[in-house]
Amino acid sequence: MGSEILNYPNQRKHTYHFLDHAKEFSPVYLSVDVDVRNLQKSRDYIYTKTQTKISYIAFIIKGISEVLKKYPQANVSVKEAFSPKMAVYSEIIAKFTLDKKINKERVVLTGKVFNSDSKSLEEIQNDIEYYKKTEFQEIEDFKPIKMLHSLPTWLGNILYKMNVGNLKKRHNIQGTFTVTSLGHRPIKHFYPITSATLCFGVGAIEEKAKVIESSIEIRPILPVCLTFDHRAIDGALAADILAEIKEQLEKWGD
């Protein structure tokens, strides 16, 4: 059988440019399993009291943001160059992935939560809902993506790298950390490609046996993976951050 060679899809050009830029990064991978029993109880309590359904991603963004406040040395970004530069950001900006339809095609896009460390769970959820429920064409934040889709790939790639290459603007474009989830499917661990210093991959919650004070209990376990840029931080610091995020999520509501 023959093959049909097509031009690269316009609606995926932003992903192509992102992945090309991500080649500059030096990724290392860590993972933990998180017992989310307390988090689930808090989630149910909020829904009972307010009829507001808070997503797991909102909890995760909030938990990560609270931990990152203690680690400003990880809220950074590195620019590859003959003389490399590093930006240290005072603002914590969460980026999260979501599915959208563009010309009836399913594509991955990203939304942002600015000042995620100072926002409540409800405010974070509102930001997530805005990106999920608003049509692609109506979201102001997606204007640069629409432009990239309309340009020749070579030109879009140049413009993309010019924009994210500006360290003073990069955090507003890329966020200072990323959360991406495949929890809607029975995925356990996955390690996303990143163009930020910290990128968290979230799998599906699974009931597992866990030893609690010499007894075996069945608990809801959430796998959380971290891809970090080794140019920006070392493994010991990344391990500290991930361990504290695990603790933050497990002790929710205590």
Tab-separated table of C-alpha atoms in Angstrom:
chain	number	residue	atom	x	y	z
A	1	MET	CA	0.000	0.000	0.000
A	2	GLY	CA	1.169	3.532	-0.725
A	3	SER	CA	1.683	6.395	1.684
A	4	GLU	CA	0.270	9.886	1.673
A	5	ILE	CA	2.694	12.650	2.657
A	6	LEU	CA	0.921	15.652	4.148
A	7	ASN	CA	1.978	19.047	5.377
A	8	TYR	CA	2.343	19.275	9.137
A	9	PRO	CA	-1.081	20.143	10.646
A	10	ASN	CA	-1.481	23.853	11.371
A	11	GLN	CA	-3.313	23.175	14.634
A	12	ARG	CA	-0.283	21.288	16.001
A	13	LYS	CA	2.389	23.831	15.086
A	14	HIS	CA	2.508	25.284	18.607
A	15	THR	CA	3.332	21.797	19.924
A	16	TYR	CA	6.045	21.375	17.291
A	17	HIS	CA	7.689	24.670	18.319
A	18	PHE	CA	7.416	23.828	22.020
A	19	LEU	CA	9.102	20.458	21.540
A	20	ASP	CA	11.860	21.954	19.419
A	21	HIS	CA	12.613	24.503	22.145
A	22	ALA	CA	12.490	21.773	24.819
A	23	LYS	CA	15.545	20.112	23.227
A	24	GLU	CA	17.663	22.719	25.045
A	25	PHE	CA	16.667	21.345	28.442
A	26	SER	CA	18.484	18.676	30.467
A	27	PRO	CA	15.659	16.610	31.989
A	28	VAL	CA	15.923	14.335	35.016
A	29	TYR	CA	12.987	12.314	36.339
A	30	LEU	CA	11.634	11.581	39.824
A	31	SER	CA	8.352	10.122	41.076
A	32	VAL	CA	6.337	9.573	44.243
A	33	ASP	CA	3.054	7.905	45.166
A	34	VAL	CA	0.695	10.186	47.073
A	35	ASP	CA	-1.997	8.970	49.479
A	36	VAL	CA	-4.895	11.309	48.681
A	37	ARG	CA	-7.431	10.076	51.241
A	38	ASN	CA	-7.372	13.361	53.196
A	39	LEU	CA	-7.458	15.366	49.982
A	40	GLN	CA	-10.526	13.445	48.827
A	41	LYS	CA	-12.230	14.126	52.156
A	42	SER	CA	-11.495	17.851	51.803
A	43	ARG	CA	-12.772	17.792	48.242
A	44	ASP	CA	-16.013	16.113	49.316
A	45	TYR	CA	-16.412	18.531	52.235
A	46	ILE	CA	-16.041	21.572	49.971
A	47	TYR	CA	-18.624	20.155	47.575
A	48	THR	CA	-21.076	19.401	50.401
A	49	LYS	CA	-20.748	22.905	51.842
A	50	THR	CA	-20.573	24.996	48.659
A	51	GLN	CA	-21.673	22.731	45.779
A	52	THR	CA	-18.352	23.643	44.163
A	53	LYS	CA	-16.490	20.787	42.530
A	54	ILE	CA	-12.754	21.333	42.898
A	55	SER	CA	-10.645	19.300	40.473
A	56	TYR	CA	-7.640	17.301	41.577
A	57	ILE	CA	-5.511	19.531	39.345
A	58	ALA	CA	-6.578	22.585	41.366
A	59	PHE	CA	-5.475	20.864	44.581
A	60	ILE	CA	-2.183	19.853	42.987
A	61	ILE	CA	-1.498	23.361	41.660
A	62	LYS	CA	-2.236	24.821	45.084
A	63	GLY	CA	-0.066	22.250	46.861
A	64	ILE	CA	2.895	22.754	44.526
A	65	SER	CA	2.581	26.539	44.778
A	66	GLU	CA	2.625	26.449	48.573
A	67	VAL	CA	5.828	24.398	48.535
A	68	LEU	CA	7.527	26.550	45.887
A	69	LYS	CA	7.095	29.618	48.086
A	70	LYS	CA	9.748	28.028	50.304
A	71	TYR	CA	12.094	27.338	47.395
A	72	PRO	CA	12.606	30.545	45.386
A	73	GLN	CA	15.825	29.055	44.007
A	74	ALA	CA	13.658	26.623	42.023
A	75	ASN	CA	11.334	29.306	40.642
A	76	VAL	CA	13.832	29.997	37.895
A	77	SER	CA	14.548	29.524	34.211
A	78	VAL	CA	17.809	29.067	32.299
A	79	LYS	CA	18.610	30.444	28.855
A	80	GLU	CA	20.967	28.386	26.724
A	81	ALA	CA	23.762	30.540	25.290
A	82	PHE	CA	27.540	30.898	25.008
A	83	SER	CA	27.200	32.786	28.283
A	84	PRO	CA	24.134	31.157	29.936
A	85	LYS	CA	21.723	33.294	31.946
A	86	MET	CA	19.291	32.455	34.736
A	87	ALA	CA	16.142	34.355	35.675
A	88	VAL	CA	14.779	34.173	39.227
A	89	TYR	CA	11.066	34.971	39.312
A	90	SER	CA	9.247	36.531	42.245
A	91	GLU	CA	5.859	35.481	40.860
A	92	ILE	CA	4.695	31.862	40.894
A	93	ILE	CA	2.734	31.025	37.746
A	94	ALA	CA	1.197	27.602	37.208
A	95	LYS	CA	0.734	26.266	33.699
A	96	PHE	CA	-1.606	23.328	33.098
A	97	THR	CA	-2.515	21.340	30.017
A	98	LEU	CA	-5.997	20.810	28.629
A	99	ASP	CA	-7.660	19.392	25.528
A	100	LYS	CA	-9.416	21.673	23.059
A	101	LYS	CA	-10.951	21.275	19.637
A	102	ILE	CA	-9.477	23.340	16.797
A	103	ASN	CA	-11.192	22.796	13.451
A	104	LYS	CA	-12.747	19.651	14.954
A	105	GLU	CA	-9.297	18.280	15.791
A	106	ARG	CA	-8.323	17.456	19.375
A	107	VAL	CA	-5.167	19.312	20.421
A	108	VAL	CA	-3.312	19.998	23.654
A	109	LEU	CA	-3.207	23.600	24.851
A	110	THR	CA	-2.142	25.216	28.101
A	111	GLY	CA	-3.779	27.595	30.531
A	112	LYS	CA	-2.126	29.647	33.251
A	113	VAL	CA	-2.886	30.523	36.858
A	114	PHE	CA	-1.049	33.698	37.805
A	115	ASN	CA	-0.002	34.130	41.447
A	116	SER	CA	-1.138	30.585	42.116
A	117	ASP	CA	0.455	30.631	45.575
A	118	SER	CA	-1.835	33.424	46.768
A	119	LYS	CA	-5.070	32.178	45.183
A	120	SER	CA	-7.662	30.037	46.927
A	121	LEU	CA	-8.687	26.640	45.609
A	122	GLU	CA	-11.900	28.174	44.309
A	123	GLU	CA	-10.008	30.903	42.443
A	124	ILE	CA	-7.648	28.366	40.898
A	125	GLN	CA	-10.621	26.239	39.862
A	126	ASN	CA	-12.277	29.296	38.289
A	127	ASP	CA	-9.163	29.893	36.185
A	128	ILE	CA	-9.166	26.251	35.082
A	129	GLU	CA	-12.873	26.390	34.207
A	130	TYR	CA	-12.363	29.527	32.124
A	131	TYR	CA	-9.882	27.771	29.854
A	132	LYS	CA	-11.940	24.583	29.720
A	133	LYS	CA	-15.304	26.164	28.926
A	134	THR	CA	-14.356	29.132	26.742
A	135	GLU	CA	-14.026	28.555	23.011
A	136	PHE	CA	-10.499	28.571	21.612
A	137	GLN	CA	-11.177	31.585	19.402
A	138	GLU	CA	-12.430	33.652	22.348
A	139	ILE	CA	-9.449	33.234	24.686
A	140	GLU	CA	-7.133	36.235	24.543
A	141	ASP	CA	-4.224	34.169	25.840
A	142	PHE	CA	-4.380	31.985	22.716
A	143	LYS	CA	-3.848	34.801	20.196
A	144	PRO	CA	-0.112	34.044	19.812
A	145	ILE	CA	-0.984	30.384	19.186
A	146	LYS	CA	-3.420	31.365	16.445
A	147	MET	CA	-0.663	33.428	14.850
A	148	LEU	CA	1.774	30.489	14.983
A	149	HIS	CA	-0.816	28.301	13.281
A	150	SER	CA	-1.080	30.764	10.393
A	151	LEU	CA	2.666	31.167	9.771
A	152	PRO	CA	5.072	28.979	7.807
A	153	THR	CA	6.650	26.516	10.229
A	154	TRP	CA	10.183	27.894	9.835
A	155	LEU	CA	9.044	31.451	10.588
A	156	GLY	CA	6.839	30.416	13.501
A	157	ASN	CA	9.761	28.518	14.999
A	158	ILE	CA	11.993	31.596	14.857
A	159	LEU	CA	9.343	33.822	16.449
A	160	TYR	CA	8.542	31.248	19.132
A	161	LYS	CA	12.180	30.955	20.174
A	162	MET	CA	12.594	34.730	20.157
A	163	ASN	CA	9.687	35.092	22.580
A	164	VAL	CA	10.549	32.295	25.001
A	165	GLY	CA	14.220	33.246	24.735
A	166	ASN	CA	13.416	36.496	26.518
A	167	LEU	CA	13.878	35.537	30.178
A	168	LYS	CA	11.983	38.626	31.345
A	169	LYS	CA	8.893	37.404	29.488
A	170	ARG	CA	9.335	33.636	29.580
A	171	HIS	CA	7.459	33.054	32.849
A	172	ASN	CA	4.417	34.883	31.497
A	173	ILE	CA	4.448	32.616	28.443
A	174	GLN	CA	5.548	29.301	29.921
A	175	GLY	CA	4.638	29.645	33.592
A	176	THR	CA	7.196	28.871	36.291
A	177	PHE	CA	5.998	25.278	36.647
A	178	THR	CA	3.714	22.978	34.684
A	179	VAL	CA	1.127	20.345	35.629
A	180	THR	CA	-0.078	17.869	33.035
A	181	SER	CA	-2.477	15.019	33.747
A	182	LEU	CA	-3.425	11.763	32.052
A	183	GLY	CA	-5.563	10.756	35.013
A	184	HIS	CA	-8.676	10.363	32.870
A	185	ARG	CA	-7.137	7.093	31.663
A	186	PRO	CA	-5.587	4.205	33.666
A	187	ILE	CA	-2.085	5.657	33.337
A	188	LYS	CA	0.287	5.157	36.249
A	189	HIS	CA	3.543	7.020	35.738
A	190	PHE	CA	4.555	9.311	32.909
A	191	TYR	CA	7.340	11.829	32.585
A	192	PRO	CA	6.438	14.819	30.431
A	193	ILE	CA	8.788	16.756	28.194
A	194	THR	CA	9.335	20.151	29.753
A	195	SER	CA	10.322	23.662	28.790
A	196	ALA	CA	10.081	24.837	32.406
A	197	THR	CA	12.384	24.053	35.312
A	198	LEU	CA	9.659	21.938	36.951
A	199	CYS	CA	7.002	19.892	35.184
A	200	PHE	CA	4.688	17.493	37.035
A	201	GLY	CA	3.002	14.536	35.359
A	202	VAL	CA	-0.088	13.200	37.140
A	203	GLY	CA	-1.515	9.728	36.576
A	204	ALA	CA	-4.745	8.045	37.637
A	205	ILE	CA	-5.765	7.415	41.247
A	206	GLU	CA	-5.690	3.720	42.084
A	207	GLU	CA	-6.766	1.848	45.210
A	208	LYS	CA	-3.676	0.169	46.683
A	209	ALA	CA	-2.650	-1.623	49.851
A	210	LYS	CA	-0.548	0.521	52.186
A	211	VAL	CA	1.053	-0.259	55.527
A	212	ILE	CA	-0.291	2.143	58.187
A	213	GLU	CA	1.115	1.650	61.703
A	214	SER	CA	1.780	-2.073	61.132
A	215	SER	CA	-1.648	-2.624	59.569
A	216	ILE	CA	-2.555	-2.958	55.910
A	217	GLU	CA	-5.164	-0.512	54.634
A	218	ILE	CA	-6.522	0.196	51.167
A	219	ARG	CA	-5.843	3.809	50.213
A	220	PRO	CA	-6.356	5.951	47.088
A	221	ILE	CA	-2.885	6.462	45.622
A	222	LEU	CA	-2.038	9.177	43.104
A	223	PRO	CA	1.219	8.855	41.128
A	224	VAL	CA	3.019	12.182	40.698
A	225	CYS	CA	6.105	12.404	38.490
A	226	LEU	CA	8.531	15.290	38.205
A	227	THR	CA	10.655	16.234	35.222
A	228	PHE	CA	13.164	18.918	36.193
A	229	ASP	CA	15.813	20.839	34.287
A	230	HIS	CA	19.159	19.790	35.761
A	231	ARG	CA	20.777	22.961	34.398
A	232	ALA	CA	18.636	24.977	36.811
A	233	ILE	CA	18.531	22.844	39.972
A	234	ASP	CA	20.210	19.739	41.364
A	235	GLY	CA	18.599	16.417	42.156
A	236	ALA	CA	18.778	16.847	45.928
A	237	LEU	CA	16.741	20.058	45.753
A	238	ALA	CA	14.271	18.522	43.311
A	239	ALA	CA	13.858	15.543	45.663
A	240	ASP	CA	13.217	17.870	48.618
A	241	ILE	CA	10.573	19.749	46.648
A	242	LEU	CA	8.786	16.609	45.461
A	243	ALA	CA	8.870	15.066	48.949
A	244	GLU	CA	7.338	18.220	50.460
A	245	ILE	CA	4.659	18.311	47.774
A	246	LYS	CA	3.785	14.711	48.656
A	247	GLU	CA	3.565	15.681	52.334
A	248	GLN	CA	1.495	18.784	51.532
A	249	LEU	CA	-1.041	16.777	49.527
A	250	GLU	CA	-1.216	13.885	52.006
A	251	LYS	CA	-1.821	16.149	55.011
A	252	TRP	CA	-4.486	18.242	53.324
A	253	GLY	CA	-7.027	19.437	55.839
A	254	ASP	CA	-5.078	18.296	58.916
